[in-house]
CSV table of C-alpha atoms in Angstrom, one decimal:
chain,number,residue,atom,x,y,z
W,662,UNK,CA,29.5,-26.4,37.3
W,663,UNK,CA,29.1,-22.8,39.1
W,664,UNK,CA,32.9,-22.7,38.9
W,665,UNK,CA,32.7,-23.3,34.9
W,666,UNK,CA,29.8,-20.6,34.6
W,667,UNK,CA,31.4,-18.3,36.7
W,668,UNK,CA,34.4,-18.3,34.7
W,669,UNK,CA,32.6,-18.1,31.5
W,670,UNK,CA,30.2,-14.9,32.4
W,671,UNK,CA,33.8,-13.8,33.9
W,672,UNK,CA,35.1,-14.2,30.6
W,673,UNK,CA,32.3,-12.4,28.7
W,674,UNK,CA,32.3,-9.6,30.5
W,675,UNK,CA,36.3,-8.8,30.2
W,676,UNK,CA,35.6,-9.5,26.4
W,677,UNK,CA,32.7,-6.4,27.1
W,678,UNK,CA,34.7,-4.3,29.3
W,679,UNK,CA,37.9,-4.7,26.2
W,680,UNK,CA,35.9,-4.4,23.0
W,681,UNK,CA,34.2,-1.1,25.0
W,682,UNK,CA,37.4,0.1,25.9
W,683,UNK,CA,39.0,-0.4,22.5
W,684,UNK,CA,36.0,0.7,20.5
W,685,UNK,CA,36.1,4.4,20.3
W,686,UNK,CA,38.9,5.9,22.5
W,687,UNK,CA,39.0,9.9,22.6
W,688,UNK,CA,42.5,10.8,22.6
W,689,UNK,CA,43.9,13.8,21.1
W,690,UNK,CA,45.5,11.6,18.1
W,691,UNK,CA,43.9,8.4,16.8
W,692,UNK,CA,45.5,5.7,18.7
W,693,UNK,CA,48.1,7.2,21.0
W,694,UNK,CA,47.4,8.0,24.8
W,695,UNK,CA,49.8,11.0,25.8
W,696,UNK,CA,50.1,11.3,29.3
W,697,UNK,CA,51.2,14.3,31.4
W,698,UNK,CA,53.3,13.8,34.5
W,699,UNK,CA,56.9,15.6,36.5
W,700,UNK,CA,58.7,13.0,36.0
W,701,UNK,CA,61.1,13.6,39.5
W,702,UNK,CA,58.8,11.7,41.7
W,703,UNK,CA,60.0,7.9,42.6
W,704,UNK,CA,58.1,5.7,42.8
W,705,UNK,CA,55.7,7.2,41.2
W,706,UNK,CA,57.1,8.3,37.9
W,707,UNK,CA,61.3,9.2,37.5
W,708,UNK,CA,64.1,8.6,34.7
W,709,UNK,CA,66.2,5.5,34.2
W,710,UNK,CA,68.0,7.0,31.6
W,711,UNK,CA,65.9,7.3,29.0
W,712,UNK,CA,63.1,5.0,30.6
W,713,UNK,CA,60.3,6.4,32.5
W,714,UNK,CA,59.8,4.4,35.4
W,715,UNK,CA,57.0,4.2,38.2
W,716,UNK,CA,53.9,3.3,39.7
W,717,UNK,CA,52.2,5.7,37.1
W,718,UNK,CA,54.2,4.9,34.0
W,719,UNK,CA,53.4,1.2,35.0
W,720,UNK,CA,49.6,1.8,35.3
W,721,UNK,CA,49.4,3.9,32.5
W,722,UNK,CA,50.9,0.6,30.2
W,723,UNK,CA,47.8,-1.3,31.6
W,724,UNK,CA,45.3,1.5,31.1
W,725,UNK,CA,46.2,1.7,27.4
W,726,UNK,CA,46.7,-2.2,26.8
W,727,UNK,CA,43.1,-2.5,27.3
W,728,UNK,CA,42.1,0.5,25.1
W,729,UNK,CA,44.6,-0.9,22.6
W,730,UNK,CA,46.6,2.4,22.2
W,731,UNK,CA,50.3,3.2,22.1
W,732,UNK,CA,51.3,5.5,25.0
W,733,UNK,CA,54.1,8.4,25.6
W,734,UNK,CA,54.9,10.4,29.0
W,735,UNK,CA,55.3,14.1,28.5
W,736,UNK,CA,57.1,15.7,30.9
W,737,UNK,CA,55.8,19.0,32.9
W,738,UNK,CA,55.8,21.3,36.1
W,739,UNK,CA,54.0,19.6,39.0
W,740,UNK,CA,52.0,23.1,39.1
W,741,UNK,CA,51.2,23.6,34.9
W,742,UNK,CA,50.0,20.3,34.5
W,743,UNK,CA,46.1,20.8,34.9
W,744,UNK,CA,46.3,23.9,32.8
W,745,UNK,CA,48.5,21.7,30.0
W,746,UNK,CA,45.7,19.0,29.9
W,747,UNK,CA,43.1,22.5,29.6
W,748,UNK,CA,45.5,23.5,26.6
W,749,UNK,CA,45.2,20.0,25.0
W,750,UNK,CA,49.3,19.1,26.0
W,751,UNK,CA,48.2,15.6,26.8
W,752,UNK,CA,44.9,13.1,27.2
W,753,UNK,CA,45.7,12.6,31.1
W,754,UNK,CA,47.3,13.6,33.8
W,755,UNK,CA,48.6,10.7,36.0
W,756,UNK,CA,51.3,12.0,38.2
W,757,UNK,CA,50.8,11.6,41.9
W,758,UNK,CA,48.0,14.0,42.4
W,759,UNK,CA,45.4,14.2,45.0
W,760,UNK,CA,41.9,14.6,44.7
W,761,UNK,CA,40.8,17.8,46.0
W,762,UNK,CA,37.9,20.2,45.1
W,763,UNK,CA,40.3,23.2,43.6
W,764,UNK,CA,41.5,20.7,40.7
W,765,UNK,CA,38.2,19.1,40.2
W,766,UNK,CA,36.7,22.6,39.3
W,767,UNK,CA,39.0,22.3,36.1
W,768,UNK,CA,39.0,18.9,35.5
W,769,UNK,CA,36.9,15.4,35.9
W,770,UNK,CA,39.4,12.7,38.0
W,771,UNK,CA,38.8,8.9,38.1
W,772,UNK,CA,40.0,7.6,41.6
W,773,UNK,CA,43.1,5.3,41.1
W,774,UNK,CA,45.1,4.5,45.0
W,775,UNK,CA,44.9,5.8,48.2
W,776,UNK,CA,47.8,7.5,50.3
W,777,UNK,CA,49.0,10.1,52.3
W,778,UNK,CA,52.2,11.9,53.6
W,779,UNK,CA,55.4,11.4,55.7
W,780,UNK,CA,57.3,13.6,57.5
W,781,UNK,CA,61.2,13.6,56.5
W,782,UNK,CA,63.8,14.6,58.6
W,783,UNK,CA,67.6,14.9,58.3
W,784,UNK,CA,69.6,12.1,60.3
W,785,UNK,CA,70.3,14.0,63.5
W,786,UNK,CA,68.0,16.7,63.7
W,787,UNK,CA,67.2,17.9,66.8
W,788,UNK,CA,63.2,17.7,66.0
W,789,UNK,CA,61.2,14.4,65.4
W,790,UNK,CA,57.7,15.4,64.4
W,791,UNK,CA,55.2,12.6,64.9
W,792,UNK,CA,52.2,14.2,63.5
W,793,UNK,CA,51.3,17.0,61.4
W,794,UNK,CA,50.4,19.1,65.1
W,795,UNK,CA,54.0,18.7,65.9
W,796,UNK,CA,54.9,20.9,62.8
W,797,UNK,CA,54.0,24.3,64.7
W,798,UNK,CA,56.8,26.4,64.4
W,799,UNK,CA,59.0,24.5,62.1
W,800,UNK,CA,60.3,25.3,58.7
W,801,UNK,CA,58.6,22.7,56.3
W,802,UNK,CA,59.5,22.3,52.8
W,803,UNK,CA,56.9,21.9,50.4
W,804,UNK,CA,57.1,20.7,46.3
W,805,UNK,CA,54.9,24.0,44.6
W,806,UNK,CA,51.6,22.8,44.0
W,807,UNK,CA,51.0,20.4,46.5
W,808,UNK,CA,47.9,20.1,48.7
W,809,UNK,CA,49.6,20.8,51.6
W,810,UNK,CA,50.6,24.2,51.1
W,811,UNK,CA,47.3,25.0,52.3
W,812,UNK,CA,46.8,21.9,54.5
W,813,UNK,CA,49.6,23.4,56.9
W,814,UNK,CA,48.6,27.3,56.6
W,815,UNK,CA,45.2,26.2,57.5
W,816,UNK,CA,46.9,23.9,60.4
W,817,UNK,CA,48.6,27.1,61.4
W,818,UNK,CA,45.3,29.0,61.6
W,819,UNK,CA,43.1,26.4,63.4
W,820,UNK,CA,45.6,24.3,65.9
W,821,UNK,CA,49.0,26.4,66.5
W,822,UNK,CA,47.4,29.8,66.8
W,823,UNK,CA,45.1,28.7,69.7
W,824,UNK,CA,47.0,27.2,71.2
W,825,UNK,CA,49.8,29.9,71.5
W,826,UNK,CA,52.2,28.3,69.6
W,827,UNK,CA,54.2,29.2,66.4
W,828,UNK,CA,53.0,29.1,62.9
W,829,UNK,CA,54.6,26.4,60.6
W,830,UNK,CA,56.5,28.3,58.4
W,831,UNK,CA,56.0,27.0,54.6
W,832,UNK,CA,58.7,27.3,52.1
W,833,UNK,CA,58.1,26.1,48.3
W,834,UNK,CA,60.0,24.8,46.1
W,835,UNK,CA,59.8,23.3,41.8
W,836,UNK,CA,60.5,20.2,42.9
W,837,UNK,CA,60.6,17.6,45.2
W,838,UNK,CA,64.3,16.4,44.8
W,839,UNK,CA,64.9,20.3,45.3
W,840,UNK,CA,63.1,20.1,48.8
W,841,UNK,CA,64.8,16.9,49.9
W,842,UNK,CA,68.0,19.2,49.0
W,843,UNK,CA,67.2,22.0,51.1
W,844,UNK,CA,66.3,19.8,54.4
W,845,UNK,CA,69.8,17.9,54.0
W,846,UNK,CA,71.3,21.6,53.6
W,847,UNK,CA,69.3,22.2,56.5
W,848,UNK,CA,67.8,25.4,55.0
W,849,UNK,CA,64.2,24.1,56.0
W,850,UNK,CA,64.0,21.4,59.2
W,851,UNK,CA,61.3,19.1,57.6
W,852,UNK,CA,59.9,17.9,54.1
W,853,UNK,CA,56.6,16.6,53.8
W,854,UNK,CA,56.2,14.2,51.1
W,855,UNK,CA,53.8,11.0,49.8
W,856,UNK,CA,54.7,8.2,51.3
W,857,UNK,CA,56.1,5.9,48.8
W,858,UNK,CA,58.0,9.0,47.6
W,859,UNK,CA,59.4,9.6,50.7
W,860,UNK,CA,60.6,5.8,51.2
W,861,UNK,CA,62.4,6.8,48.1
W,862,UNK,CA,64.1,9.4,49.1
W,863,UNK,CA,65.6,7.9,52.3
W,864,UNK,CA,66.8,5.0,50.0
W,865,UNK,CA,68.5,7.6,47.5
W,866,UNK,CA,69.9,9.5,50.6
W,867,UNK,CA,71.4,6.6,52.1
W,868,UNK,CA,69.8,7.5,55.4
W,869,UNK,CA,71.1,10.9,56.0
W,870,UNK,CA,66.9,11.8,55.7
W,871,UNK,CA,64.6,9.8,57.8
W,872,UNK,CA,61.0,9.4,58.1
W,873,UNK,CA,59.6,10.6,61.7
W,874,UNK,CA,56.4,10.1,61.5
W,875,UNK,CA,55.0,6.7,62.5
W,876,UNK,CA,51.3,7.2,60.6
W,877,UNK,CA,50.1,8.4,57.4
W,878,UNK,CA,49.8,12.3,57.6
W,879,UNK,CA,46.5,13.6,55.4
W,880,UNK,CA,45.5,10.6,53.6
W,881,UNK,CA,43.6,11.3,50.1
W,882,UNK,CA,43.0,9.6,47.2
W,883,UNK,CA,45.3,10.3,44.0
W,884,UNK,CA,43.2,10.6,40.5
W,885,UNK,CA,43.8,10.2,37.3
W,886,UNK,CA,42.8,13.9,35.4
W,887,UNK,CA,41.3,14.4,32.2
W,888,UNK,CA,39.6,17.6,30.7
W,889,UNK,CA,35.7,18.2,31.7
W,890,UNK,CA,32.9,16.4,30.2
W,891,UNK,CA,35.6,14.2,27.8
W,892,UNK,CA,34.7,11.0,26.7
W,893,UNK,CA,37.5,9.9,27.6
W,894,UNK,CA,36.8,9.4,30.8
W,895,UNK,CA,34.3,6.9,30.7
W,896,UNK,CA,36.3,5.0,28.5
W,897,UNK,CA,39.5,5.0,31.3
W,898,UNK,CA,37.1,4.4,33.7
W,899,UNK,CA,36.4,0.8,31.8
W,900,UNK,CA,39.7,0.2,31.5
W,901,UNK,CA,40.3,0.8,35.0
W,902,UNK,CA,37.6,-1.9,35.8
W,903,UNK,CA,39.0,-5.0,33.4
W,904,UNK,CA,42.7,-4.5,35.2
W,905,UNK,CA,40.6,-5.0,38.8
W,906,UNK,CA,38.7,-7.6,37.4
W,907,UNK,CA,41.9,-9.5,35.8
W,908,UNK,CA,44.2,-8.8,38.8
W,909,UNK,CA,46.5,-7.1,37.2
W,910,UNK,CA,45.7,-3.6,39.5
W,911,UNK,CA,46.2,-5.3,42.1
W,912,UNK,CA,49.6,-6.5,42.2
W,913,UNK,CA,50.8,-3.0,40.5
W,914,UNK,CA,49.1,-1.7,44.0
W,915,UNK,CA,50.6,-4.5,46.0
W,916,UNK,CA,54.0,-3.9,44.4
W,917,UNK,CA,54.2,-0.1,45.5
W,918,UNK,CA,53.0,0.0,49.2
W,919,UNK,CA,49.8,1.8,48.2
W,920,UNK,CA,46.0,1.5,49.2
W,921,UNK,CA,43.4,0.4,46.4
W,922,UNK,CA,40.2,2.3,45.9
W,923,UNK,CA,37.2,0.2,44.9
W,924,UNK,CA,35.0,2.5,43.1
């Protein structure tokens, strides 16, 4: 009998959570959810051939199922896309991106997995960096935009400095396929990357890049973005709670490596 009730206030409340969702949603056009992403990021979002593919495109299809909108991917920059949800480019931004005080300044986030970086090497190198401390004096590639652009300048500042060693030497590029080029051209000695995107890109390398680190470097959490103060928030926000509730968040999360955030 608790079973039976269980399942039924279960029931009623993913009825609440959907009608809620589906009720009013505050998307730029009636009934369509545009989402802005770079879509050069496996597994997170990347072309196969006209399909976008990924860990966000896939969350995004469950997001808008229970807000009963149609959805589209519009393709931008890594570094533009705060300022295109600002300019009213897209609803959202879900593309892989972290958390952090700068961004929230300009925008509201809604927590959506939990990860954090791996250090890439070329096959062969003559360095293995373990940690993020074993990066002074090496020539990191970086995607533009990324957190940890300033995560390694400050690293510079506060551990190699002290302790008499080199800086870390930060090179940026557009993208994150570009970077992966420059370390197999050897032009920088390391790439810092997410982790499920770095897995990636020692699958689509064949091996010739490898990861060195043994441990996630600067966890975070990776948000979903929408403009301040929009509705729309609130109403992702419920979504976000009846895909937890009906499991299907779960096996997305399972299904890419990735951490879940409960709140």
């Amino acid at each position: 009998m608790e079973r039976i009730k269980s399942l039924l206030v279960g029931a009623m409340l993913a009825t609440t959570l959907s009608s809620t969702a589906a009720l009013a949603a505050n998307t730029l056009n009636d009934g369509k959810f545009v989402v802005g992403m770079e879509i050069t990021y496996p597994p997170f979002e990347s072309y196969d051939g006209d399909k976008v593919v990924g860990f966000d495109p896939d969350l995004t299809a469950l997001l808008a199922g229970k807000m009963s909108l149609d959805y589209s991917f519009r393709d931008n920059k890594f570094t533009g896309l705060i300022l295109g949800l600002d300019s009213d480019k897209f609803d959202a931004v879900i593309s892989g991106m972290y958390i952090i005080p700068d961004r929230l300044k300009k925008a509201d986030a809604i927590p959506y997995a939990r990860t954090g970086a791996s250090i890439m090497v070329v096959k062969g190198s003559d360095i293995s960096p373990k940690t993020e401390n074993d990066l002074c004096g090496v020539k990191v590639g970086l995607q533009q935009g990324t957190t940890w652009v300033k995560a390694l300048n400050d690293l510079s500042k506060s551990y190699c400095a002290p302790k008499g060693l080199e800086p870390i030497h930060v090179q940026e590029f557009p993208t994150a396929p570009e970077v992966t080029q420059a370390l197999m051209s050897r032009n920088v000695q390391a790439q810092l990357e997410i982790a499920g995107a770095a897995q990636m890109f020692v699958k689509r390398t064949k091996g010739r890049v490898q990861i060195s680190s043994d441990d996630l470097v600067f966890p975070q959490t990776l948000g979903i973005y929408v403009k301040k103060d929009n509705p729309l928030k609130a109403q992702l926000e419920t979504a976000m709670a009846e895909i937890k509730a009906d499991g299907s968040y779960y096996d997305l999360i399972k299904k890419y490596d990735l951490t879940p955030v409960e709140k």
